[in-house]
PDB file of C-alpha atoms in Angstrom:
ATOM      1  CA  MET S   1       1.425  21.653 -97.561  1.00 57.00           C
ATOM      2  CA  ILE S   2       3.158  20.037 -94.781  1.00 59.00           C
ATOM      3  CA  ASP S   3       2.260  19.954 -91.465  1.00 62.00           C
ATOM      4  CA  PRO S   4       4.565  20.847 -89.032  1.00 58.00           C
ATOM      5  CA  TYR S   5       4.004  18.283 -86.031  1.00 56.00           C
ATOM      6  CA  LYS S   6       4.111  16.070 -87.664  1.00 62.00           C
ATOM      7  CA  LYS S   7       7.260  16.694 -89.162  1.00 60.00           C
ATOM      8  CA  ILE S   8       8.512  17.559 -85.871  1.00 59.00           C
ATOM      9  CA  THR S   9       7.385  13.936 -84.923  1.00 64.00           C
ATOM     10  CA  THR S  10       9.489  12.220 -87.780  1.00 63.00           C
ATOM     11  CA  ASP S  11      12.077  14.603 -86.961  1.00 60.00           C
ATOM     12  CA  THR S  12      12.487  13.810 -83.427  1.00 61.00           C
ATOM     13  CA  GLU S  13      12.099   9.748 -84.065  1.00 67.00           C
ATOM     14  CA  CYS S  14      14.733  10.229 -86.886  1.00 61.00           C
ATOM     15  CA  LEU S  15      17.054  11.695 -84.200  1.00 57.00           C
ATOM     16  CA  LYS S  16      16.049   9.321 -81.522  1.00 61.00           C
ATOM     17  CA  LYS S  17      17.203   6.264 -83.883  1.00 63.00           C
ATOM     18  CA  ARG S  18      20.411   7.825 -85.340  1.00 62.00           C
ATOM     19  CA  CYS S  19      22.097   9.755 -82.062  1.00 59.00           C
ATOM     20  CA  LEU S  20      20.396   8.195 -79.713  1.00 58.00           C
ATOM     21  CA  CYS S  21      18.932  11.695 -79.025  1.00 56.00           C
ATOM     22  CA  THR S  22      15.711  13.738 -77.676  1.00 59.00           C
ATOM     23  CA  PRO S  23      15.906  17.072 -79.068  1.00 59.00           C
ATOM     24  CA  VAL S  24      14.621  19.787 -77.422  1.00 59.00           C
ATOM     25  CA  ILE S  25      12.581  22.406 -79.066  1.00 61.00           C
ATOM     26  CA  VAL S  26      13.440  26.075 -76.641  1.00 60.00           C
ATOM     27  CA  GLY S  27      10.819  28.528 -77.864  1.00 65.00           C
ATOM     28  CA  PRO S  28      10.794  32.654 -76.769  1.00 76.00           C
ATOM     29  CA  THR S  29       9.912  33.459 -73.987  1.00 78.00           C
ATOM     30  CA  GLY S  30       6.447  34.242 -72.902  1.00 75.00           C
ATOM     31  CA  PRO S  31       4.282  37.585 -71.784  1.00 83.00           C
ATOM     32  CA  GLN S  32       4.772  38.426 -67.342  1.00 82.00           C
ATOM     33  CA  GLY S  33       2.107  36.641 -65.101  1.00 78.00           C
ATOM     34  CA  PRO S  34      -0.432  39.126 -63.057  1.00 83.00           C
ATOM     35  CA  ILE S  35       0.882  40.469 -59.792  1.00 80.00           C
ATOM     36  CA  GLY S  36      -0.218  38.353 -56.798  1.00 69.00           C
ATOM     37  CA  PRO S  37      -2.256  39.658 -53.472  1.00 70.00           C
ATOM     38  CA  ALA S  38      -0.578  41.353 -51.132  1.00 65.00           C
ATOM     39  CA  GLY S  39       0.939  39.392 -48.043  1.00 63.00           C
ATOM     40  CA  PRO S  40       0.163  41.308 -44.430  1.00 61.00           C
ATOM     41  CA  ALA S  41       2.113  43.861 -43.592  1.00 67.00           C
ATOM     42  CA  THR S  42       2.960  43.381 -40.107  1.00 81.00           C
ATOM     43  CA  ILE S  43       3.316  39.416 -37.596  1.00 84.00           C
ATOM     44  CA  SER S  44       3.156  40.046 -33.708  1.00 85.00           C
ATOM     45  CA  VAL S  45       2.307  37.791 -31.593  1.00 86.00           C
ATOM     46  CA  GLY S  46      -1.162  38.162 -29.172  1.00 80.00           C
ATOM     47  CA  THR S  47      -1.574  35.427 -26.327  1.00 88.00           C
ATOM     48  CA  THR S  48       0.089  32.249 -25.968  1.00 89.00           C
ATOM     49  CA  VAL S  49      -2.360  30.138 -23.909  1.00 85.00           C
ATOM     50  CA  THR S  50      -1.469  26.737 -21.791  1.00 85.00           C
ATOM     51  CA  GLY S  51      -4.193  23.883 -23.411  1.00 80.00           C
ATOM     52  CA  ASP S  52      -5.113  20.932 -21.624  1.00 80.00           C
ATOM     53  CA  PRO S  53      -3.056  18.127 -22.298  1.00 83.00           C
ATOM     54  CA  GLY S  54      -3.975  15.630 -25.824  1.00 78.00           C
ATOM     55  CA  GLU S  55      -5.630  18.677 -26.914  1.00 83.00           C
ATOM     56  CA  SER S  56      -3.810  19.675 -30.315  1.00 83.00           C
ATOM     57  CA  ALA S  57      -1.422  22.962 -30.672  1.00 84.00           C
ATOM     58  CA  SER S  58      -2.712  25.228 -32.675  1.00 87.00           C
ATOM     59  CA  VAL S  59      -2.123  29.237 -34.177  1.00 81.00           C
ATOM     60  CA  THR S  60      -5.322  31.471 -34.555  1.00 87.00           C
ATOM     61  CA  ASN S  61      -4.691  35.431 -36.423  1.00 84.00           C
ATOM     62  CA  SER S  62      -6.740  37.073 -34.266  1.00 82.00           C
ATOM     63  CA  GLY S  63      -5.944  40.003 -36.318  1.00 79.00           C
ATOM     64  CA  THR S  64      -6.639  41.121 -40.497  1.00 82.00           C
ATOM     65  CA  ASP S  65      -4.621  39.845 -43.931  1.00 74.00           C
ATOM     66  CA  THR S  66      -2.293  43.031 -43.697  1.00 78.00           C
ATOM     67  CA  ASN S  67      -1.231  43.132 -39.827  1.00 84.00           C
ATOM     68  CA  ALA S  68      -1.617  39.684 -38.896  1.00 84.00           C
ATOM     69  CA  ILE S  69      -2.060  38.663 -35.385  1.00 87.00           C
ATOM     70  CA  LEU S  70      -0.839  35.142 -33.920  1.00 82.00           C
ATOM     71  CA  ASP S  71      -2.381  33.580 -31.115  1.00 83.00           C
ATOM     72  CA  PHE S  72      -0.880  30.125 -29.614  1.00 81.00           C
ATOM     73  CA  VAL S  73      -2.254  27.324 -27.938  1.00 83.00           C
ATOM     74  CA  ILE S  74       0.239  24.990 -27.087  1.00 86.00           C
ATOM     75  CA  PRO S  75      -1.177  21.733 -24.540  1.00 84.00           C
ATOM     76  CA  GLN S  76      -0.126  21.117 -21.053  1.00 85.00           C
ATOM     77  CA  GLY S  77       2.171  17.623 -21.399  1.00 79.00           C
ATOM     78  CA  GLN S  78       1.177  14.986 -19.529  1.00 79.00           C
ATOM     79  CA  LYS S  79       1.235  14.005 -15.928  1.00 79.00           C
ATOM     80  CA  GLY S  80       5.478  12.432 -15.492  1.00 76.00           C
ATOM     81  CA  ASN S  81       5.921   9.816 -12.746  1.00 80.00           C
ATOM     82  CA  ASP S  82       5.743  10.369  -9.428  1.00 78.00           C
ATOM     83  CA  GLY S  83       9.594  10.798  -8.746  1.00 73.00           C
ATOM     84  CA  ILE S  84      11.686   8.687  -5.506  1.00 77.00           C
ATOM     85  CA  GLY S  85      11.653  10.881  -2.406  1.00 79.00           C
ATOM     86  CA  ASP S  86      14.874  10.815  -0.107  1.00 85.00           C
ATOM     87  CA  THR S  87      15.010  10.550   3.284  1.00 88.00           C
ATOM     88  CA  ILE S  88      17.865  12.871   5.469  1.00 88.00           C
ATOM     89  CA  PHE S  89      18.815  11.399   8.915  1.00 81.00           C
ATOM     90  CA  VAL S  90      21.501  12.631  11.059  1.00 87.00           C
ATOM     91  CA  ARG S  91      23.797  10.124  12.750  1.00 86.00           C
ATOM     92  CA  SER S  92      26.542  12.151  14.620  1.00 88.00           C
ATOM     93  CA  THR S  93      27.287  15.473  15.311  1.00 91.00           C
ATOM     94  CA  THR S  94      30.611  15.976  16.558  1.00 90.00           C
ATOM     95  CA  THR S  95      33.529  19.190  17.720  1.00 90.00           C
ATOM     96  CA  GLY S  96      36.506  19.848  15.478  1.00 88.00           C
ATOM     97  CA  GLU S  97      39.749  21.745  16.817  1.00 89.00           C
ATOM     98  CA  ALA S  98      39.582  25.626  16.941  1.00 88.00           C
ATOM     99  CA  GLY S  99      40.532  27.419  13.260  1.00 86.00           C
ATOM    100  CA  THR S 100      38.869  24.069  10.923  1.00 89.00           C
ATOM    101  CA  GLU S 101      36.614  24.350   8.386  1.00 89.00           C
ATOM    102  CA  ALA S 102      33.326  23.222   9.908  1.00 90.00           C
ATOM    103  CA  LYS S 103      31.677  20.345   7.546  1.00 90.00           C
ATOM    104  CA  VAL S 104      29.122  17.786   6.892  1.00 89.00           C
ATOM    105  CA  ILE S 105      29.862  14.672   4.937  1.00 91.00           C
ATOM    106  CA  ASP S 106      26.671  12.439   3.147  1.00 87.00           C
ATOM    107  CA  ASN S 107      27.282   9.270   3.609  1.00 88.00           C
ATOM    108  CA  LYS S 108      24.400   8.148   0.804  1.00 85.00           C
ATOM    109  CA  VAL S 109      23.139   4.726   0.910  1.00 85.00           C
ATOM    110  CA  ASN S 110      20.345   3.954  -1.544  1.00 84.00           C
ATOM    111  CA  ASN S 111      18.079   7.154  -1.205  1.00 84.00           C
ATOM    112  CA  THR S 112      19.371   7.333   2.219  1.00 88.00           C
ATOM    113  CA  HIS S 113      21.410  10.059   3.303  1.00 88.00           C
ATOM    114  CA  VAL S 114      23.223  10.073   6.016  1.00 88.00           C
ATOM    115  CA  LEU S 115      25.341  13.002   7.656  1.00 87.00           C
ATOM    116  CA  ASP S 116      27.483  13.201   9.648  1.00 89.00           C
ATOM    117  CA  PHE S 117      28.470  16.839  11.699  1.00 86.00           C
ATOM    118  CA  VAL S 118      31.882  18.433  12.348  1.00 90.00           C
ATOM    119  CA  ILE S 119      31.466  22.052  14.141  1.00 90.00           C
ATOM    120  CA  PRO S 120      34.274  23.051  14.998  1.00 89.00           C
ATOM    121  CA  LYS S 121      35.445  25.024  18.253  1.00 89.00           C
ATOM    122  CA  GLY S 122      35.022  28.784  18.965  1.00 85.00           C
ATOM    123  CA  PRO S 123      38.368  30.840  19.968  1.00 85.00           C
ATOM    124  CA  ILE S 124      39.784  30.946  23.513  1.00 84.00           C
ATOM    125  CA  GLY S 125      37.935  33.885  25.288  1.00 79.00           C
ATOM    126  CA  PRO S 126      39.921  36.480  27.552  1.00 81.00           C
ATOM    127  CA  ALA S 127      39.885  35.606  30.698  1.00 72.00           C
ATOM    128  CA  GLY S 128      37.040  35.711  32.878  1.00 64.00           C
ATOM    129  CA  PRO S 129      36.953  37.537  36.464  1.00 65.00           C
ATOM    130  CA  THR S 130      39.464  36.632  38.948  1.00 62.00           C
ATOM    131  CA  LEU S 131      37.428  34.586  41.591  1.00 69.00           C
ATOM    132  CA  PHE S 132      37.824  36.055  45.297  1.00 80.00           C
ATOM    133  CA  ARG S 133      38.373  32.930  48.051  1.00 92.00           C
ATOM    134  CA  SER S 134      38.182  33.537  51.286  1.00 95.00           C
ATOM    135  CA  ALA S 135      37.955  31.738  54.657  1.00 96.00           C
ATOM    136  CA  TYR S 136      36.606  33.433  57.391  1.00 97.00           C
ATOM    137  CA  LEU S 137      37.400  31.478  61.190  1.00 96.00           C
ATOM    138  CA  VAL S 138      36.267  32.689  64.668  1.00 96.00           C
ATOM    139  CA  THR S 139      36.156  31.846  68.472  1.00 94.00           C
ATOM    140  CA  PHE S 140      32.695  32.330  69.662  1.00 93.00           C
ATOM    141  CA  ASN S 141      32.765  33.432  74.303  1.00 91.00           C
ATOM    142  CA  ALA S 142      31.470  30.132  75.337  1.00 85.00           C
ATOM    143  CA  ASP S 143      33.318  30.849  78.439  1.00 76.00           C
ATOM    144  CA  LYS S 144      31.259  31.283  82.025  1.00 79.00           C
ATOM    145  CA  SER S 145      34.399  32.360  84.392  1.00 82.00           C
ATOM    146  CA  ASP S 146      35.173  35.238  85.459  1.00 84.00           C
ATOM    147  CA  THR S 147      38.820  35.326  84.093  1.00 89.00           C
ATOM    148  CA  GLY S 148      38.681  33.959  80.424  1.00 91.00           C
ATOM    149  CA  VAL S 149      39.833  31.294  78.132  1.00 94.00           C
ATOM    150  CA  PRO S 150      43.497  30.546  79.685  1.00 95.00           C
ATOM    151  CA  VAL S 151      46.205  30.104  76.739  1.00 96.00           C
ATOM    152  CA  GLU S 152      49.650  29.179  78.841  1.00 96.00           C
ATOM    153  CA  PRO S 153      53.487  30.695  76.813  1.00 96.00           C
ATOM    154  CA  GLU S 154      53.627  29.097  73.229  1.00 95.00           C
ATOM    155  CA  ALA S 155      50.252  27.372  73.576  1.00 96.00           C
ATOM    156  CA  ARG S 156      47.806  27.864  70.535  1.00 96.00           C
ATOM    157  CA  LEU S 157      44.710  29.592  70.772  1.00 97.00           C
ATOM    158  CA  PRO S 158      41.766  28.108  70.027  1.00 96.00           C
ATOM    159  CA  ILE S 159      39.891  28.137  67.158  1.00 96.00           C
ATOM    160  CA  SER S 160      36.031  26.568  67.193  1.00 92.00           C
ATOM    161  CA  ARG S 161      34.257  27.005  64.011  1.00 94.00           C
ATOM    162  CA  LEU S 162      35.105  27.212  60.005  1.00 94.00           C
ATOM    163  CA  GLU S 163      32.299  29.766  59.478  1.00 92.00           C
ATOM    164  CA  LEU S 164      32.914  30.036  56.210  1.00 93.00           C
ATOM    165  CA  ASP S 165      34.989  28.940  52.828  1.00 94.00           C
ATOM    166  CA  VAL S 166      32.799  28.035  49.928  1.00 92.00           C
ATOM    167  CA  SER S 167      35.872  27.223  48.134  1.00 92.00           C
ATOM    168  CA  ASN S 168      37.142  24.843  50.430  1.00 94.00           C
ATOM    169  CA  LEU S 169      40.468  27.050  50.491  1.00 96.00           C
ATOM    170  CA  LEU S 170      41.374  25.460  54.116  1.00 96.00           C
ATOM    171  CA  GLU S 171      41.133  22.619  56.534  1.00 97.00           C
ATOM    172  CA  LEU S 172      40.536  22.997  60.099  1.00 96.00           C
ATOM    173  CA  ASP S 173      41.314  20.988  63.341  1.00 96.00           C
ATOM    174  CA  GLU S 174      38.765  22.596  65.665  1.00 94.00           C
ATOM    175  CA  LYS S 175      40.024  20.775  68.046  1.00 94.00           C
ATOM    176  CA  GLU S 176      44.040  21.366  67.654  1.00 95.00           C
ATOM    177  CA  GLY S 177      42.907  23.864  66.635  1.00 95.00           C
ATOM    178  CA  LEU S 178      45.150  23.551  63.473  1.00 97.00           C
ATOM    179  CA  ILE S 179      45.481  25.190  59.735  1.00 97.00           C
ATOM    180  CA  LYS S 180      45.865  23.707  56.460  1.00 97.00           C
ATOM    181  CA  PHE S 181      45.522  25.047  53.025  1.00 97.00           C
ATOM    182  CA  ASN S 182      43.825  23.572  50.771  1.00 97.00           C
ATOM    183  CA  VAL S 183      45.498  25.944  47.408  1.00 95.00           C
ATOM    184  CA  ALA S 184      49.589  26.666  47.186  1.00 95.00           C
ATOM    185  CA  GLY S 185      50.082  30.655  47.039  1.00 95.00           C
ATOM    186  CA  TYR S 186      50.102  33.944  48.466  1.00 96.00           C
ATOM    187  CA  TYR S 187      47.204  34.573  51.556  1.00 97.00           C
ATOM    188  CA  ARG S 188      46.594  38.158  52.860  1.00 97.00           C
ATOM    189  CA  ILE S 189      45.654  36.474  57.096  1.00 97.00           C
ATOM    190  CA  PHE S 190      44.444  38.883  59.042  1.00 98.00           C
ATOM    191  CA  PHE S 191      43.563  38.428  62.899  1.00 97.00           C
ATOM    192  CA  THR S 192      42.268  40.011  65.752  1.00 97.00           C
ATOM    193  CA  VAL S 193      42.206  38.794  69.204  1.00 97.00           C
ATOM    194  CA  SER S 194      40.637  40.063  72.987  1.00 96.00           C
ATOM    195  CA  ALA S 195      43.398  39.291  75.535  1.00 95.00           C
ATOM    196  CA  TYR S 196      44.816  40.505  78.257  1.00 95.00           C
ATOM    197  CA  PRO S 197      48.155  38.694  80.591  1.00 94.00           C
ATOM    198  CA  SER S 198      48.703  37.680  84.088  1.00 88.00           C
ATOM    199  CA  VAL S 199      48.755  39.683  86.575  1.00 78.00           C
ATOM    200  CA  ASN S 200      51.821  39.044  88.589  1.00 69.00           C
ATOM    201  CA  ASP S 201      52.912  42.543  90.458  1.00 75.00           C
ATOM    202  CA  VAL S 202      50.776  45.527  92.022  1.00 78.00           C
ATOM    203  CA  GLU S 203      53.237  48.054  90.069  1.00 86.00           C
ATOM    204  CA  PHE S 204      53.369  47.525  85.431  1.00 89.00           C
ATOM    205  CA  ASP S 205      55.905  45.429  84.723  1.00 90.00           C
ATOM    206  CA  PRO S 206      57.075  45.944  81.122  1.00 90.00           C
ATOM    207  CA  THR S 207      58.815  42.659  81.120  1.00 91.00           C
ATOM    208  CA  LYS S 208      56.167  40.630  82.168  1.00 92.00           C
ATOM    209  CA  ASP S 209      52.314  42.647  81.638  1.00 93.00           C
ATOM    210  CA  ILE S 210      52.158  41.548  77.905  1.00 94.00           C
ATOM    211  CA  VAL S 211      49.971  39.795  75.360  1.00 96.00           C
ATOM    212  CA  SER S 212      52.067  38.966  71.720  1.00 97.00           C
ATOM    213  CA  ILE S 213      49.941  36.746  69.567  1.00 97.00           C
ATOM    214  CA  GLY S 214      51.294  35.767  66.241  1.00 97.00           C
ATOM    215  CA  PHE S 215      50.669  33.414  63.318  1.00 98.00           C
ATOM    216  CA  LYS S 216      53.129  30.889  62.723  1.00 97.00           C
ATOM    217  CA  GLU S 217      54.084  26.957  61.383  1.00 97.00           C
ATOM    218  CA  THR S 218      53.075  24.669  63.644  1.00 96.00           C
ATOM    219  CA  ASN S 219      56.058  23.534  65.794  1.00 93.00           C
ATOM    220  CA  THR S 220      58.334  26.051  64.636  1.00 95.00           C
ATOM    221  CA  ASP S 221      59.687  29.556  65.096  1.00 95.00           C
ATOM    222  CA  ASN S 222      58.467  30.312  61.686  1.00 96.00           C
ATOM    223  CA  VAL S 223      55.716  33.385  62.530  1.00 96.00           C
ATOM    224  CA  TYR S 224      54.715  35.153  59.784  1.00 96.00           C
ATOM    225  CA  LEU S 225      53.110  38.170  61.520  1.00 95.00           C
ATOM    226  CA  GLY S 226      52.453  39.344  64.715  1.00 95.00           C
ATOM    227  CA  VAL S 227      51.487  41.516  67.400  1.00 96.00           C
ATOM    228  CA  GLY S 228      52.236  42.650  70.758  1.00 95.00           C
ATOM    229  CA  GLN S 229      51.172  45.300  73.406  1.00 94.00           C
ATOM    230  CA  TRP S 230      51.121  46.052  76.537  1.00 94.00           C
ATOM    231  CA  VAL S 231      48.721  46.201  79.300  1.00 93.00           C
ATOM    232  CA  TYR S 232      48.042  48.180  82.162  1.00 89.00           C
ATOM    233  CA  ASN S 233      46.128  46.990  85.149  1.00 84.00           C
ATOM    234  CA  ALA S 234      45.294  43.417  83.236  1.00 84.00           C
ATOM    235  CA  GLU S 235      42.421  44.755  81.044  1.00 88.00           C
ATOM    236  CA  PRO S 236      41.550  43.016  77.995  1.00 92.00           C
ATOM    237  CA  VAL S 237      42.775  45.179  75.178  1.00 93.00           C
ATOM    238  CA  GLU S 238      42.145  44.318  70.999  1.00 95.00           C
ATOM    239  CA  LEU S 239      45.289  42.776  69.802  1.00 95.00           C
ATOM    240  CA  SER S 240      44.970  42.867  65.303  1.00 96.00           C
ATOM    241  CA  ALA S 241      47.971  41.721  62.612  1.00 97.00           C
ATOM    242  CA  CYS S 242      47.535  41.564  58.965  1.00 97.00           C
ATOM    243  CA  GLY S 243      50.599  39.799  56.815  1.00 96.00           C
ATOM    244  CA  ILE S 244      51.113  38.001  53.855  1.00 96.00           C
ATOM    245  CA  ILE S 245      52.246  34.472  53.916  1.00 96.00           C
ATOM    246  CA  ALA S 246      53.567  32.144  50.756  1.00 96.00           C
ATOM    247  CA  VAL S 247      51.891  28.523  51.038  1.00 96.00           C
ATOM    248  CA  VAL S 248      54.440  26.629  49.723  1.00 95.00           C
ATOM    249  CA  ASP S 249      53.739  22.916  50.704  1.00 96.00           C
ATOM    250  CA  THR S 250      50.042  22.202  51.413  1.00 96.00           C
ATOM    251  CA  ALA S 251      50.780  19.426  54.291  1.00 96.00           C
ATOM    252  CA  VAL S 252      52.022  22.397  56.528  1.00 97.00           C
ATOM    253  CA  THR S 253      50.105  23.183  59.089  1.00 97.00           C
ATOM    254  CA  TYR S 254      49.246  26.882  61.232  1.00 98.00           C
ATOM    255  CA  GLU S 255      48.646  28.190  64.204  1.00 97.00           C
ATOM    256  CA  LEU S 256      47.749  30.875  66.384  1.00 97.00           C
ATOM    257  CA  SER S 257      50.421  30.977  69.229  1.00 97.00           C
ATOM    258  CA  ASN S 258      50.844  32.920  72.588  1.00 97.00           C
ATOM    259  CA  LEU S 259      54.112  34.385  71.373  1.00 97.00           C
ATOM    260  CA  GLY S 260      54.949  36.005  75.023  1.00 94.00           C
ATOM    261  CA  LYS S 261      56.518  34.380  78.276  1.00 94.00           C
ATOM    262  CA  TYR S 262      53.389  33.718  80.229  1.00 94.00           C
ATOM    263  CA  LYS S 263      49.893  33.019  80.375  1.00 95.00           C
ATOM    264  CA  ILE S 264      47.368  35.163  78.968  1.00 95.00           C
ATOM    265  CA  PHE S 265      43.448  34.876  79.118  1.00 96.00           C
ATOM    266  CA  LEU S 266      41.404  35.344  76.687  1.00 95.00           C
ATOM    267  CA  GLN S 267      38.310  37.547  77.402  1.00 93.00           C
ATOM    268  CA  THR S 268      35.388  39.798  76.486  1.00 92.00           C
ATOM    269  CA  PRO S 269      32.145  41.246  77.598  1.00 91.00           C
ATOM    270  CA  ASP S 270      29.195  38.541  78.566  1.00 88.00           C
ATOM    271  CA  LEU S 271      26.519  38.605  76.034  1.00 85.00           C
ATOM    272  CA  THR S 272      23.957  38.775  77.874  1.00 87.00           C
ATOM    273  CA  ASN S 273      25.483  42.214  78.118  1.00 88.00           C
ATOM    274  CA  LEU S 274      25.002  43.397  74.689  1.00 88.00           C
ATOM    275  CA  SER S 275      21.390  44.334  73.246  1.00 91.00           C
ATOM    276  CA  SER S 276      22.759  41.770  70.233  1.00 89.00           C
ATOM    277  CA  LYS S 277      22.488  38.438  70.745  1.00 87.00           C
ATOM    278  CA  SER S 278      24.806  37.498  68.024  1.00 89.00           C
ATOM    279  CA  TYR S 279      27.477  35.352  69.142  1.00 85.00           C
ATOM    280  CA  PHE S 280      29.582  37.236  66.665  1.00 88.00           C
ATOM    281  CA  SER S 281      29.136  40.463  68.473  1.00 90.00           C
ATOM    282  CA  ASN S 282      31.730  39.368  71.149  1.00 90.00           C
ATOM    283  CA  SER S 283      34.284  36.911  69.421  1.00 94.00           C
ATOM    284  CA  LEU S 284      36.724  36.536  70.988  1.00 95.00           C
ATOM    285  CA  VAL S 285      39.417  35.126  68.399  1.00 97.00           C
ATOM    286  CA  THR S 286      38.472  36.486  64.319  1.00 97.00           C
ATOM    287  CA  LEU S 287      40.384  34.717  61.651  1.00 97.00           C
ATOM    288  CA  VAL S 288      40.528  35.909  58.092  1.00 97.00           C
ATOM    289  CA  ILE S 289      42.277  34.814  55.297  1.00 97.00           C
ATOM    290  CA  ASP S 290      41.901  35.323  51.729  1.00 96.00           C
ATOM    291  CA  TYR S 291      43.867  33.596  48.555  1.00 96.00           C
ATOM    292  CA  LEU S 292      45.933  36.485  46.514  1.00 93.00           C
ATOM    293  CA  GLY S 293      46.529  33.730  43.735  1.00 92.00           C
ATOM    294  CA  LYS S 294      49.828  32.221  42.390  1.00 88.00           C
ATOM    295  CA  GLN S 295      53.441  34.445  41.566  1.00 78.00           C
ATOM    296  CA  GLY S 296      52.704  34.418  37.373  1.00 66.00           C
ATOM    297  CA  ALA S 297      49.114  33.056  37.379  1.00 58.00           C
TER     298      ALA S 297
END
């Protein structure tokens, strides 16, 4: 009987020598193997925990073989090196033009930020209220005579005090009785004077028994406001006038002047005969000047 395994071996060796090839023996398909064990039905993630640095990462099934619940342990990384901190220094803050953008310029040098700020102006606001500017001038009654303070024809009335002028509206030469305005523009002038004319005859004379006062430019006949009144029995009367003047040249001086042709006397009741002790109670001359502004201003 021929040994089949020996024959196969002999044939194989023969094929190798003759055709330099190795025969492959193909047998019939074998029977199906047994069914393997069933895998898990579900897989879900349970917890994720941070472990300590250097610890190994791990995954643990806290569920069952068929319903796996995976719990992860992920170790914390090693501590990094300390970073390099920057410093901030504000160098300048300047004002930009209205309507421009605000900006910050960072001039960084190494780890230092040198900041320059540019902050624009706000828009121009509405005009504010007009400042009310006034001056108050007065001549107190310091005369002790029975007749009063005499003022010759075309002479100036005394103005002794610039009582109030917080905005430096004008200057008063008390010795000469001259007023000079510091600001050009329009002014409202109001004055009161208590006076009487010198007595010329026993009978009333309408050509002589007159008191006339005017506010005018010095050494001219440019009278801007004035008042005149007949006086009977040589009794003092209070005269008042109000008007508006335009000051163009602030070098020009002004005065209150006796516009009559005869001497007049300034007189008011003596302060000792009044219940008030204020010198404003019996002023001989009062002058109030209000600044109205400039044309178009």
